[in-house]
Amino acid sequence: MRKHIVAGNWKMNNSIQEGLELVKAIKANYAGDNQLIIGAPFLHLSMVNETLEGSSIAVAAQNCHHEESGAFTGEISTSMLASANIPYVIIGHSERREYNHETNAQLAAKVDLALKDKLIPIFCCGESLEIREKEQHFNWITAQLKESVFHLTAENFAKIVIAYEPIWAIGTGVTASVEQAQEIHAHIRKEIARQYDTAIADGISILYGGSCKPDNAQELFANADVDGGLIGGASLKADEFIAIANSF
Ligand code: 13P
């Protein structure tokens, strides 16, 4: 059975004190056995990791650099994350693709470095409204996968997590319909099976992200190919995040 994963992405929110309160509340109130992940800002990662000690909840960085080390002021490398015992890293979020102009080729380099340093990449893909309206979303997602993760060996590919995040549903309150989410998730799994094999495709957790809330998580997660969520706004409130985590 595939792992059910509910990952929060705090983005650029929460002071250290607010983050600490939030992590404590999540840790104290979650009793389920789905894999919970908290995607915190770099500054918060060690605090979150220490606070989560003794629980099965894990921490994720929201980004890493595509070079191993060197003169890249303000950046964080995968080996730094590994040295702080951070298990997961979100790679290719649409906000980084848009505001930081990250390319599919750079994302491929990040994925390689993350795996080399034994971090688990949560690789994000997803289309804009414009691409969807032109009905090019299937090809768009396929190209994102081909250019950033399909170069991996089967052994390495089997370690990653994929998140499908339609850009038009992020932070907008608009959610992909149950049918739209299932259709793209099934497409992603089919492409993985074509590139690797069905055993690998069947083992990969594919998360949905985009205005996932307590009141729609259950119907989204009920889809055969939706294995959890990458949650933005609703991950900033312990009760909402836990309600989503309990939606399987
Ligand atoms: P929202 O849940 O706020 O729409 O954000 C989704 C997202 O970008 C998670 O990475």
PDB file of N, CA and C and ligand atoms in Angstrom, residues 7-9 11 90 93-95 124 165 169-174 209-213 230-235, ligand 1:
ATOM      1  N   ALA A   7       1.450  16.878   3.972  1.00  0.00           N
ATOM      2  CA  ALA A   7       2.597  17.759   4.189  1.00  0.00           C
ATOM      3  C   ALA A   7       2.117  19.202   4.241  1.00  0.00           C
ATOM      4  N   GLY A   8       2.561  19.915   5.254  1.00  0.00           N
ATOM      5  CA  GLY A   8       2.255  21.339   5.327  1.00  0.00           C
ATOM      6  C   GLY A   8       3.372  22.132   4.682  1.00  0.00           C
ATOM      7  N   ASN A   9       3.022  23.217   4.051  1.00  0.00           N
ATOM      8  CA  ASN A   9       4.018  24.140   3.507  1.00  0.00           C
ATOM      9  C   ASN A   9       3.701  25.510   4.090  1.00  0.00           C
ATOM     10  N   LYS A  11       5.332  28.126   3.845  1.00  0.00           N
ATOM     11  CA  LYS A  11       5.815  29.239   3.006  1.00  0.00           C
ATOM     12  C   LYS A  11       6.524  30.260   3.909  1.00  0.00           C
ATOM     13  N   ILE A  90      11.209  20.128  -0.255  1.00  0.00           N
ATOM     14  CA  ILE A  90      10.272  20.454  -1.343  1.00  0.00           C
ATOM     15  C   ILE A  90      11.093  21.047  -2.490  1.00  0.00           C
ATOM     16  N   HIS A  93       8.521  24.036  -6.230  1.00  0.00           N
ATOM     17  CA  HIS A  93       7.221  24.651  -5.965  1.00  0.00           C
ATOM     18  C   HIS A  93       6.970  25.751  -6.994  1.00  0.00           C
ATOM     19  N   SER A  94       5.724  25.912  -7.390  1.00  0.00           N
ATOM     20  CA  SER A  94       5.405  26.876  -8.464  1.00  0.00           C
ATOM     21  C   SER A  94       5.790  28.299  -8.094  1.00  0.00           C
ATOM     22  N   GLU A  95       5.774  28.608  -6.785  1.00  0.00           N
ATOM     23  CA  GLU A  95       6.170  29.970  -6.393  1.00  0.00           C
ATOM     24  C   GLU A  95       7.660  30.184  -6.644  1.00  0.00           C
ATOM     25  N   CYS A 124       7.395  19.069  -6.984  1.00  0.00           N
ATOM     26  CA  CYS A 124       6.118  19.696  -7.353  1.00  0.00           C
ATOM     27  C   CYS A 124       6.014  19.910  -8.861  1.00  0.00           C
ATOM     28  N   GLU A 165       0.287  20.365  -8.062  1.00  0.00           N
ATOM     29  CA  GLU A 165      -0.317  21.594  -7.562  1.00  0.00           C
ATOM     30  C   GLU A 165      -0.734  22.478  -8.736  1.00  0.00           C
ATOM     31  N   ALA A 169      -5.134  26.930  -8.477  1.00  0.00           N
ATOM     32  CA  ALA A 169      -5.859  26.555  -7.248  1.00  0.00           C
ATOM     33  C   ALA A 169      -5.071  26.902  -5.992  1.00  0.00           C
ATOM     34  N   ILE A 170      -3.861  27.466  -6.152  1.00  0.00           N
ATOM     35  CA  ILE A 170      -3.021  27.723  -4.980  1.00  0.00           C
ATOM     36  C   ILE A 170      -3.374  29.067  -4.352  1.00  0.00           C
ATOM     37  N   GLY A 171      -3.829  29.010  -3.112  1.00  0.00           N
ATOM     38  CA  GLY A 171      -4.122  30.227  -2.365  1.00  0.00           C
ATOM     39  C   GLY A 171      -5.297  31.015  -2.917  1.00  0.00           C
ATOM     40  N   THR A 172      -6.042  30.411  -3.837  1.00  0.00           N
ATOM     41  CA  THR A 172      -7.133  31.141  -4.499  1.00  0.00           C
ATOM     42  C   THR A 172      -8.490  30.783  -3.913  1.00  0.00           C
ATOM     43  N   GLY A 173      -8.545  29.702  -3.138  1.00  0.00           N
ATOM     44  CA  GLY A 173      -9.838  29.225  -2.664  1.00  0.00           C
ATOM     45  C   GLY A 173     -10.522  28.349  -3.710  1.00  0.00           C
ATOM     46  N   VAL A 174      -9.990  28.348  -4.935  1.00  0.00           N
ATOM     47  CA  VAL A 174     -10.526  27.460  -5.976  1.00  0.00           C
ATOM     48  C   VAL A 174      -9.793  26.132  -5.863  1.00  0.00           C
ATOM     49  N   GLY A 209      -2.144  19.458  -4.117  1.00  0.00           N
ATOM     50  CA  GLY A 209      -2.018  20.738  -3.416  1.00  0.00           C
ATOM     51  C   GLY A 209      -2.748  21.835  -4.154  1.00  0.00           C
ATOM     52  N   GLY A 210      -3.437  22.663  -3.426  1.00  0.00           N
ATOM     53  CA  GLY A 210      -4.168  23.780  -4.034  1.00  0.00           C
ATOM     54  C   GLY A 210      -5.491  23.961  -3.342  1.00  0.00           C
ATOM     55  N   SER A 211      -5.512  24.848  -2.310  1.00  0.00           N
ATOM     56  CA  SER A 211      -6.739  25.115  -1.551  1.00  0.00           C
ATOM     57  C   SER A 211      -7.355  23.845  -0.977  1.00  0.00           C
ATOM     58  N   CYS A 212      -6.508  22.939  -0.524  1.00  0.00           N
ATOM     59  CA  CYS A 212      -6.992  21.745   0.181  1.00  0.00           C
ATOM     60  C   CYS A 212      -7.306  22.158   1.623  1.00  0.00           C
ATOM     61  N   LYS A 213      -8.525  21.887   2.055  1.00  0.00           N
ATOM     62  CA  LYS A 213      -9.020  22.346   3.366  1.00  0.00           C
ATOM     63  C   LYS A 213      -9.724  21.175   4.065  1.00  0.00           C
ATOM     64  N   LEU A 230      -0.446  18.445  -0.192  1.00  0.00           N
ATOM     65  CA  LEU A 230       0.559  19.458   0.171  1.00  0.00           C
ATOM     66  C   LEU A 230      -0.253  20.714   0.475  1.00  0.00           C
ATOM     67  N   ILE A 231      -0.233  21.100   1.726  1.00  0.00           N
ATOM     68  CA  ILE A 231      -1.201  22.060   2.240  1.00  0.00           C
ATOM     69  C   ILE A 231      -0.529  23.390   2.552  1.00  0.00           C
ATOM     70  N   GLY A 232      -1.037  24.469   2.006  1.00  0.00           N
ATOM     71  CA  GLY A 232      -0.484  25.788   2.291  1.00  0.00           C
ATOM     72  C   GLY A 232      -1.217  26.440   3.453  1.00  0.00           C
ATOM     73  N   GLY A 233      -2.165  27.304   3.133  1.00  0.00           N
ATOM     74  CA  GLY A 233      -2.863  28.110   4.140  1.00  0.00           C
ATOM     75  C   GLY A 233      -3.377  27.311   5.330  1.00  0.00           C
ATOM     76  N   ALA A 234      -3.990  26.168   5.069  1.00  0.00           N
ATOM     77  CA  ALA A 234      -4.599  25.398   6.166  1.00  0.00           C
ATOM     78  C   ALA A 234      -3.560  24.692   7.034  1.00  0.00           C
ATOM     79  N   SER A 235      -2.286  24.732   6.636  1.00  0.00           N
ATOM     80  CA  SER A 235      -1.257  24.111   7.499  1.00  0.00           C
ATOM     81  C   SER A 235      -0.788  25.078   8.582  1.00  0.00           C
TER      82      SER A 235
HETATM   83  P1  13P B   1      -2.862  26.594  -0.472  1.00  0.00           P
HETATM   84  O1  13P B   1      -3.237  25.349   0.274  1.00  0.00           O
HETATM   85  O2  13P B   1      -2.763  27.812   0.394  1.00  0.00           O
HETATM   86  O3  13P B   1      -3.696  26.793  -1.709  1.00  0.00           O
HETATM   87  O4  13P B   1      -1.347  26.359  -0.986  1.00  0.00           O
HETATM   88  C1  13P B   1      -1.031  25.197  -1.684  1.00  0.00           C
HETATM   89  C2  13P B   1       0.434  25.118  -1.803  1.00  0.00           C
HETATM   90  O5  13P B   1       1.056  25.868  -2.532  1.00  0.00           O
HETATM   91  C3  13P B   1       1.140  24.136  -0.974  1.00  0.00           C
HETATM   92  O6  13P B   1       2.466  24.013  -1.354  1.00  0.00           O
END
